[in-house]
XYZ file of C-alpha atoms in Angstrom:
496
model
C -31.907 -13.748 4.464
C -31.216 -17.115 2.874
C -34.052 -19.839 2.702
C -33.324 -23.217 4.241
C -34.000 -24.859 0.833
C -33.494 -23.839 -2.690
C -36.519 -21.663 -3.493
C -36.833 -19.365 -6.570
C -39.627 -17.031 -7.417
C -40.913 -16.510 -10.910
C -43.147 -13.400 -11.835
C -44.446 -13.318 -15.581
C -47.799 -12.605 -16.744
C -47.312 -14.676 -19.890
C -48.536 -18.229 -18.982
C -46.121 -20.091 -21.424
C -43.070 -18.412 -20.431
C -43.811 -18.743 -16.672
C -44.645 -22.350 -17.155
C -41.319 -22.872 -19.175
C -39.167 -21.160 -16.478
C -40.785 -23.024 -13.503
C -40.206 -26.379 -15.320
C -36.499 -25.594 -16.157
C -35.964 -24.660 -12.392
C -37.863 -27.651 -10.964
C -35.937 -29.994 -13.219
C -32.671 -28.467 -11.677
C -33.864 -29.312 -8.181
C -35.329 -25.808 -7.167
C -38.717 -25.420 -5.315
C -40.460 -22.674 -7.440
C -43.062 -20.161 -6.387
C -44.687 -18.439 -9.296
C -47.156 -15.297 -9.710
C -48.792 -13.890 -12.764
C -48.454 -10.206 -11.737
C -46.126 -8.014 -9.787
C -48.748 -7.492 -7.193
C -49.159 -11.269 -6.540
C -45.351 -11.699 -6.544
C -45.144 -9.183 -3.666
C -47.900 -11.068 -1.830
C -45.823 -14.180 -2.161
C -42.824 -12.594 -0.912
C -44.684 -11.350 2.183
C -46.321 -14.709 2.731
C -42.848 -16.354 2.759
C -40.747 -14.086 4.917
C -39.304 -17.063 6.872
C -38.215 -18.808 3.552
C -37.426 -16.070 1.239
C -36.408 -17.115 -2.323
C -32.817 -17.167 -3.278
C -33.592 -15.368 -6.467
C -36.426 -13.698 -8.596
C -36.962 -13.968 -12.230
C -39.295 -11.335 -13.383
C -40.815 -10.081 -16.720
C -40.323 -6.494 -17.471
C -43.608 -5.826 -19.384
C -46.489 -6.628 -17.212
C -50.000 -4.916 -16.963
C -50.760 -2.555 -14.070
C -47.402 -2.962 -12.082
C -44.496 -3.704 -14.478
C -41.166 -5.302 -13.583
C -39.285 -1.985 -12.891
C -42.121 -0.903 -10.543
C -42.374 -4.068 -8.711
C -38.556 -4.037 -8.159
C -38.926 -0.606 -6.787
C -41.255 -2.086 -4.165
C -39.174 -4.913 -3.289
C -35.998 -2.702 -2.686
C -38.088 -0.568 -0.151
C -38.197 -3.598 2.051
C -35.027 -4.289 4.006
C -35.745 -8.060 4.199
C -36.113 -8.243 0.420
C -33.806 -5.701 -0.973
C -30.721 -7.995 -1.274
C -32.434 -10.759 -3.296
C -31.061 -10.777 -6.730
C -33.657 -10.035 -9.581
C -32.966 -11.112 -13.232
C -35.299 -9.649 -15.564
C -37.053 -11.518 -18.573
C -37.322 -9.095 -21.514
C -38.622 -9.615 -25.016
C -36.561 -6.732 -26.435
C -32.944 -6.144 -27.295
C -33.404 -2.411 -27.054
C -30.246 -0.957 -25.421
C -32.003 1.641 -23.422
C -34.434 -0.975 -21.949
C -31.561 -3.243 -21.062
C -29.867 -0.327 -19.482
C -32.911 0.433 -17.475
C -32.879 -3.246 -16.091
C -29.517 -2.451 -14.467
C -30.292 1.228 -13.499
C -33.394 0.126 -11.379
C -31.209 -2.459 -9.445
C -31.578 -5.611 -11.444
C -28.783 -8.161 -11.106
C -29.065 -9.310 -14.885
C -31.454 -9.918 -17.675
C -32.301 -12.787 -20.044
C -33.983 -12.304 -23.334
C -37.045 -14.291 -24.796
C -37.142 -16.978 -26.233
C -35.868 -18.540 -22.982
C -32.908 -20.908 -23.340
C -32.403 -23.474 -20.600
C -28.500 -23.321 -20.555
C -28.459 -19.639 -20.466
C -31.061 -19.326 -17.609
C -29.268 -21.934 -15.425
C -25.802 -20.334 -16.088
C -26.908 -16.846 -15.362
C -28.715 -18.037 -12.093
C -25.435 -19.946 -11.042
C -23.445 -16.919 -11.389
C -25.501 -14.636 -9.422
C -26.298 -17.280 -6.688
C -22.539 -17.882 -6.357
C -22.006 -13.962 -6.210
C -24.687 -13.600 -3.656
C -23.296 -16.348 -1.423
C -19.874 -14.514 -1.572
C -21.484 -11.282 -0.590
C -23.202 -13.051 2.313
C -20.027 -14.345 3.447
C -18.340 -10.958 3.134
C -21.060 -9.581 5.531
C -20.313 -12.310 8.112
C -16.551 -11.545 7.784
C -17.213 -7.861 8.195
C -19.411 -8.457 11.198
C -16.676 -10.850 12.627
C -14.184 -7.975 12.195
C -16.496 -5.523 13.789
C -16.962 -7.897 16.883
C -13.218 -8.420 17.145
C -12.521 -4.707 17.073
C -15.013 -3.779 19.544
C -13.822 -6.589 21.818
C -10.221 -5.308 21.584
C -10.951 -1.548 21.854
C -14.132 -0.696 23.426
C -13.914 -2.285 26.984
C -13.769 1.079 28.534
C -15.911 3.121 26.120
C -19.485 4.105 27.229
C -20.992 4.084 23.790
C -18.726 2.135 21.413
C -21.309 2.059 18.474
C -20.842 5.671 17.878
C -17.318 4.825 16.672
C -17.988 1.840 14.648
C -17.464 3.696 11.381
C -13.833 4.497 12.317
C -11.896 1.330 11.569
C -9.008 1.202 13.922
C -7.394 -0.898 16.657
C -4.905 1.805 17.522
C -4.496 2.718 21.095
C -3.866 6.317 20.104
C -7.141 6.387 18.604
C -8.863 4.501 21.436
C -7.444 7.408 23.659
C -9.260 9.899 21.303
C -12.509 8.233 21.549
C -12.136 8.294 25.391
C -11.438 11.937 25.141
C -14.393 12.571 22.961
C -16.686 10.918 25.416
C -15.278 12.988 28.311
C -15.965 16.253 26.248
C -19.405 15.305 24.956
C -21.356 17.232 27.561
C -19.633 20.460 26.727
C -20.926 23.063 24.384
C -17.534 24.508 23.673
C -15.857 24.292 20.249
C -13.940 21.279 19.221
C -10.725 21.761 17.234
C -9.793 18.868 14.959
C -6.322 18.627 13.235
C -4.725 15.999 11.042
C -3.434 15.446 7.724
C -5.631 14.967 4.561
C -7.510 11.671 4.501
C -7.261 10.613 8.176
C -10.855 10.945 8.906
C -11.369 14.214 10.417
C -15.176 14.353 9.461
C -15.836 10.838 11.024
C -14.443 12.193 14.252
C -16.603 15.350 14.097
C -19.784 13.137 13.448
C -18.851 10.947 16.531
C -18.428 14.127 18.472
C -21.867 15.280 17.587
C -23.494 11.784 18.070
C -21.977 11.728 21.739
C -23.190 15.281 22.473
C -26.834 14.084 22.607
C -28.120 17.369 20.906
C -31.470 17.034 19.200
C -30.462 19.211 16.078
C -28.661 18.088 12.958
C -25.093 17.667 11.947
C -24.449 20.142 9.324
C -21.150 20.172 7.466
C -19.607 23.039 5.424
C -16.289 23.218 3.643
C -15.120 26.848 3.981
C -12.162 26.609 1.517
C -12.518 28.795 -1.457
C -15.457 30.786 0.102
C -15.057 34.566 0.085
C -16.665 36.566 2.956
C -19.924 37.259 1.132
C -20.427 33.722 0.022
C -19.420 32.381 3.711
C -21.782 34.863 5.230
C -24.710 34.257 2.933
C -24.186 30.251 3.259
C -23.730 30.329 6.865
C -25.921 33.180 8.165
C -28.418 33.596 5.394
C -29.899 36.808 4.127
C -33.082 38.859 3.987
C -35.000 40.069 0.994
C -33.401 43.059 -0.600
C -29.828 42.071 0.753
C -28.495 41.986 -2.758
C -29.686 41.617 -6.468
C -31.752 38.523 -6.665
C -32.458 38.281 -3.036
C -36.224 38.318 -3.324
C -37.013 36.738 -0.118
C -35.537 35.752 3.300
C -33.309 32.639 3.189
C -32.057 31.059 6.365
C -28.511 30.123 6.641
C -26.835 26.740 7.627
C -26.332 28.090 11.248
C -30.208 28.196 11.629
C -30.559 24.616 10.264
C -27.939 23.568 12.876
C -29.805 25.032 15.786
C -29.542 22.602 18.614
C -27.203 20.548 16.683
C -23.657 20.745 15.316
C -21.991 22.823 12.838
C -18.890 21.309 11.223
C -16.605 23.713 9.494
C -13.923 21.850 7.528
C -10.603 23.568 6.162
C -10.903 26.332 8.788
C -7.396 27.246 7.991
C -8.600 28.716 4.710
C -11.140 31.031 6.149
C -11.435 34.593 4.871
C -10.064 37.269 7.318
C -13.449 38.952 7.510
C -15.328 35.768 7.967
C -12.972 35.167 10.955
C -14.255 38.049 12.636
C -17.921 37.035 12.199
C -17.201 33.597 13.279
C -15.329 34.963 16.436
C -18.576 36.945 17.316
C -20.678 33.872 16.944
C -18.400 31.926 19.249
C -17.982 34.655 21.860
C -21.569 36.135 21.929
C -23.631 33.399 20.155
C -25.012 36.073 17.733
C -24.909 36.767 14.063
C -26.516 38.976 11.418
C -27.928 37.492 8.162
C -26.853 39.531 5.248
C -28.837 42.719 4.887
C -30.467 42.484 8.254
C -30.373 44.966 11.251
C -31.836 42.544 13.812
C -29.288 40.179 15.262
C -29.949 36.531 15.977
C -28.841 34.106 18.544
C -27.780 30.408 17.938
C -27.636 27.583 20.244
C -25.215 25.644 17.898
C -21.916 23.588 18.844
C -19.192 24.589 16.572
C -16.693 21.805 15.351
C -13.778 22.868 13.161
C -11.068 21.027 11.261
C -7.841 21.548 9.310
C -4.937 19.870 7.783
C -2.864 23.086 8.267
C -0.643 24.220 11.068
C -2.863 27.031 12.480
C -0.029 28.301 14.867
C 2.077 28.952 11.840
C -0.848 30.971 10.229
C -1.315 32.941 13.426
C 2.484 33.735 13.286
C 2.160 34.792 9.617
C -0.762 37.141 10.493
C -3.326 35.367 8.352
C -5.402 33.757 11.128
C -6.626 35.650 14.138
C -4.978 34.590 17.367
C -8.036 35.374 19.532
C -9.998 33.031 17.192
C -7.458 30.367 17.344
C -7.509 30.446 21.220
C -11.269 30.339 21.128
C -11.468 27.419 18.943
C -8.753 25.065 20.501
C -10.618 24.678 23.818
C -10.939 21.077 23.089
C -8.288 20.006 20.528
C -8.199 16.523 18.703
C -5.206 15.624 16.765
C -5.711 12.500 14.530
C -2.411 10.534 13.964
C -1.415 9.702 10.242
C -1.778 6.306 9.067
C 2.089 5.919 8.945
C 2.131 6.263 12.741
C -0.566 3.513 13.181
C 0.493 0.735 10.853
C -1.270 -1.602 13.255
C -4.557 -0.573 11.383
C -3.438 -1.625 7.788
C -4.587 -5.175 8.203
C -7.972 -4.294 9.481
C -8.448 -1.494 6.900
C -7.227 -3.615 4.148
C -9.917 -6.316 5.007
C -12.549 -3.497 5.411
C -11.922 -1.956 2.070
C -11.449 -5.297 0.307
C -14.947 -6.386 1.498
C -16.492 -2.786 0.597
C -14.938 -2.956 -3.000
C -15.949 -6.617 -3.761
C -19.566 -5.857 -2.543
C -19.611 -2.570 -4.519
C -18.273 -4.088 -7.702
C -20.302 -7.237 -7.197
C -17.576 -9.862 -7.339
C -15.869 -12.303 -5.133
C -13.246 -10.794 -2.757
C -9.801 -11.640 -4.204
C -7.077 -13.386 -2.265
C -4.355 -11.033 -0.726
C -0.846 -11.768 -2.119
C 1.669 -12.670 0.558
C 3.867 -9.809 -0.555
C 1.161 -7.140 -0.200
C 1.333 -6.429 3.428
C 5.148 -5.853 3.672
C 4.619 -3.582 0.729
C 2.057 -1.509 2.434
C 3.909 -1.487 5.708
C 6.858 -0.096 3.841
C 4.846 2.819 2.240
C 4.289 6.223 3.704
C 0.631 6.997 2.693
C 0.707 10.717 2.184
C -2.921 10.517 1.515
C -3.532 8.303 4.629
C -6.732 6.106 4.782
C -8.463 7.698 1.837
C -5.422 6.995 -0.290
C -5.469 3.339 0.950
C -9.186 3.113 0.107
C -8.725 4.404 -3.394
C -5.847 2.158 -3.796
C -7.579 -1.062 -2.743
C -10.809 -0.142 -4.845
C -8.742 0.340 -7.963
C -6.690 -2.826 -7.328
C -9.973 -4.730 -6.897
C -11.370 -3.373 -10.057
C -8.157 -4.412 -11.955
C -7.879 -7.920 -10.588
C -8.914 -10.390 -13.335
C -7.912 -13.601 -11.442
C -8.442 -14.840 -7.925
C -5.641 -12.699 -6.487
C -5.625 -8.820 -5.735
C -3.646 -7.121 -8.362
C -0.388 -6.184 -6.669
C 0.711 -4.385 -9.935
C -2.100 -1.921 -9.373
C -0.818 -1.112 -5.851
C 2.673 -0.689 -7.143
C 1.472 1.654 -9.873
C -0.655 3.641 -7.254
C 2.631 3.984 -4.972
C 4.715 5.016 -8.006
C 2.277 7.591 -9.120
C 2.218 9.206 -5.638
C 5.784 10.199 -6.017
C 6.805 8.296 -2.848
C 9.641 5.886 -2.950
C 8.827 2.160 -2.711
C 10.334 0.298 0.253
C 9.792 3.113 2.680
C 11.137 2.440 6.127
C 8.822 0.901 8.562
C 10.137 3.406 11.102
C 8.563 6.168 9.127
C 11.838 7.838 8.061
C 11.647 10.481 5.572
C 13.682 10.785 2.262
C 15.663 13.617 3.937
C 16.822 11.344 6.919
C 17.746 8.607 4.423
C 19.844 11.143 2.374
C 21.472 12.426 5.642
C 22.379 8.913 6.762
C 23.773 8.254 3.396
C 25.956 11.379 3.320
C 27.223 10.439 6.817
C 28.256 7.123 5.615
C 30.107 8.409 2.421
C 32.281 10.869 4.614
C 33.953 7.774 5.788
C 33.381 5.141 2.978
C 32.969 5.721 -0.690
C 31.743 2.138 -2.257
C 31.767 1.374 -5.931
C 28.546 1.239 -7.822
C 28.913 -2.680 -7.725
C 29.420 -2.547 -3.956
C 26.550 -0.123 -3.452
C 24.279 -2.459 -5.528
C 25.189 -5.446 -3.605
C 24.600 -3.598 -0.393
C 21.032 -2.548 -1.479
C 20.198 -6.272 -2.512
C 21.524 -7.476 0.709
C 19.355 -4.953 2.856
C 16.291 -5.685 0.524
C 16.635 -9.519 1.292
C 17.348 -8.731 4.917
C 14.096 -6.534 5.191
C 11.903 -8.970 3.326
C 13.064 -11.896 5.333
C 14.685 -13.506 2.273
C 11.555 -13.211 0.265
C 12.950 -12.467 -3.147
C 9.731 -11.305 -4.903
C 9.312 -8.692 -2.158
C 12.884 -7.806 -2.299
C 12.641 -7.215 -5.986
C 9.652 -4.905 -5.410
C 11.640 -3.012 -2.907
C 14.521 -2.560 -5.350
C 12.221 -1.657 -8.093
C 13.386 -4.357 -10.287
C 11.728 -7.617 -11.532
C 12.319 -10.893 -9.810
C 14.154 -12.337 -12.835
C 16.615 -9.373 -12.682
C 17.235 -9.864 -9.070
C 17.892 -13.677 -9.679
C 20.385 -12.587 -12.378
C 22.216 -10.363 -10.128
C 22.342 -12.950 -7.254
C 23.476 -15.628 -9.536
C 26.304 -13.394 -10.972
C 27.360 -12.360 -7.391
C 27.495 -16.123 -6.363
C 29.701 -17.021 -9.299
C 32.011 -14.191 -8.589
C 32.308 -15.249 -4.945
C 33.019 -18.931 -6.257
C 35.772 -17.558 -8.502
C 37.352 -15.618 -5.874
C 37.265 -18.615 -3.470
C 38.987 -20.833 -6.048
C 41.627 -18.325 -6.935
C 42.477 -17.723 -3.038
C 42.695 -21.436 -2.278
C 46.244 -22.694 -1.698
C 47.827 -24.677 -4.577
C 48.888 -28.304 -3.761
């Protein structure tokens, strides 16, 4: 909460330092509250909840409640936790300075206090806090717009707020999840890596209105013993080192949802035990003679084609049929490019807040570049790409070079077709063309340049990116092509 006027809180047990900081701030036009101890500073914050300070300057070494402990109490209060705190320290010890940031301080200044340094540091962090507040406002506006566009027919749209999308296909999935929410039958989620399968699983759990917990388990790499011990638990003496009974995750998930990720990698013996759990609702902890029953909804997910695994004999057909009662397939990002803009905005805000910097501007060439890319890693890849680009952006614009490097490192071609064509189809089309035509290298180069300019609507910077060359290199080729055309025109003109 930002106050209606410029108010700063100073907490320092040293009278001279406190008086000096107050005087500097008042001369700069700020209203200043001051306290001689951490506890009195906390009291002032509680008394001024309607007009909270923009910033807190706080000494580290104070009796009874030191600066680090005071900040810990401030951060526990939701109304106060976003106020930036600059520590005042009398030491240059690196471990103490590191501690200032570790506990959540925005910055530190060393004694003796220098007026210019204090005001400059304060200005930087007030500007940063203002940017963060604006990012929060933009995020809320985006959320409201998304809800307005998509959630007209949803019974409980808040459940899906973590899933950033305006896709009609995704909206259809949300409606399907709501329709199956009363069911206790398994839910089978498929989709490529990075599309958000766990978020869909969490939404399914939230809509089930089950009182128990959502318990996730990635089963990839678990052999049968480890899977059984993790899921079903064990009794004392079940194996060497089992000195007591230990409940498994299935017991922790009673009345809730158990989410088994990467189910396509499940060990064959474990598949039998999971099938028994689904059919009979029963299981045996390791080493136990007495069976137990479970009231747990099972949700599973995989990026693999389970039907192919069934055909290969590595996945039980009866388990597959039992699991896929309610099947949800999440489309890859390349099939819902309409989400790119809203995801870009979301990750840009997240990255800027995480790195505590102003959100950089988006270059005009970025969206066409992203729309032309295949995103094999889907939303997770886009998130990683944007976080990396923001961290590498030194100016006011997002680093498009970082985006280009991310795309190159993926091994996917730049300038991927908007229609989602694969490299194989492009090669096939080229082979078809070459059966009837065989252009020279120069003709093929000119053809590629022409197509790149056509796809980029004449934007030479983007065309150069699609071609994988510099803007200067493209300009030279265009200039050379124009000169050749002019020469040919002169030579072919009739002589008088």
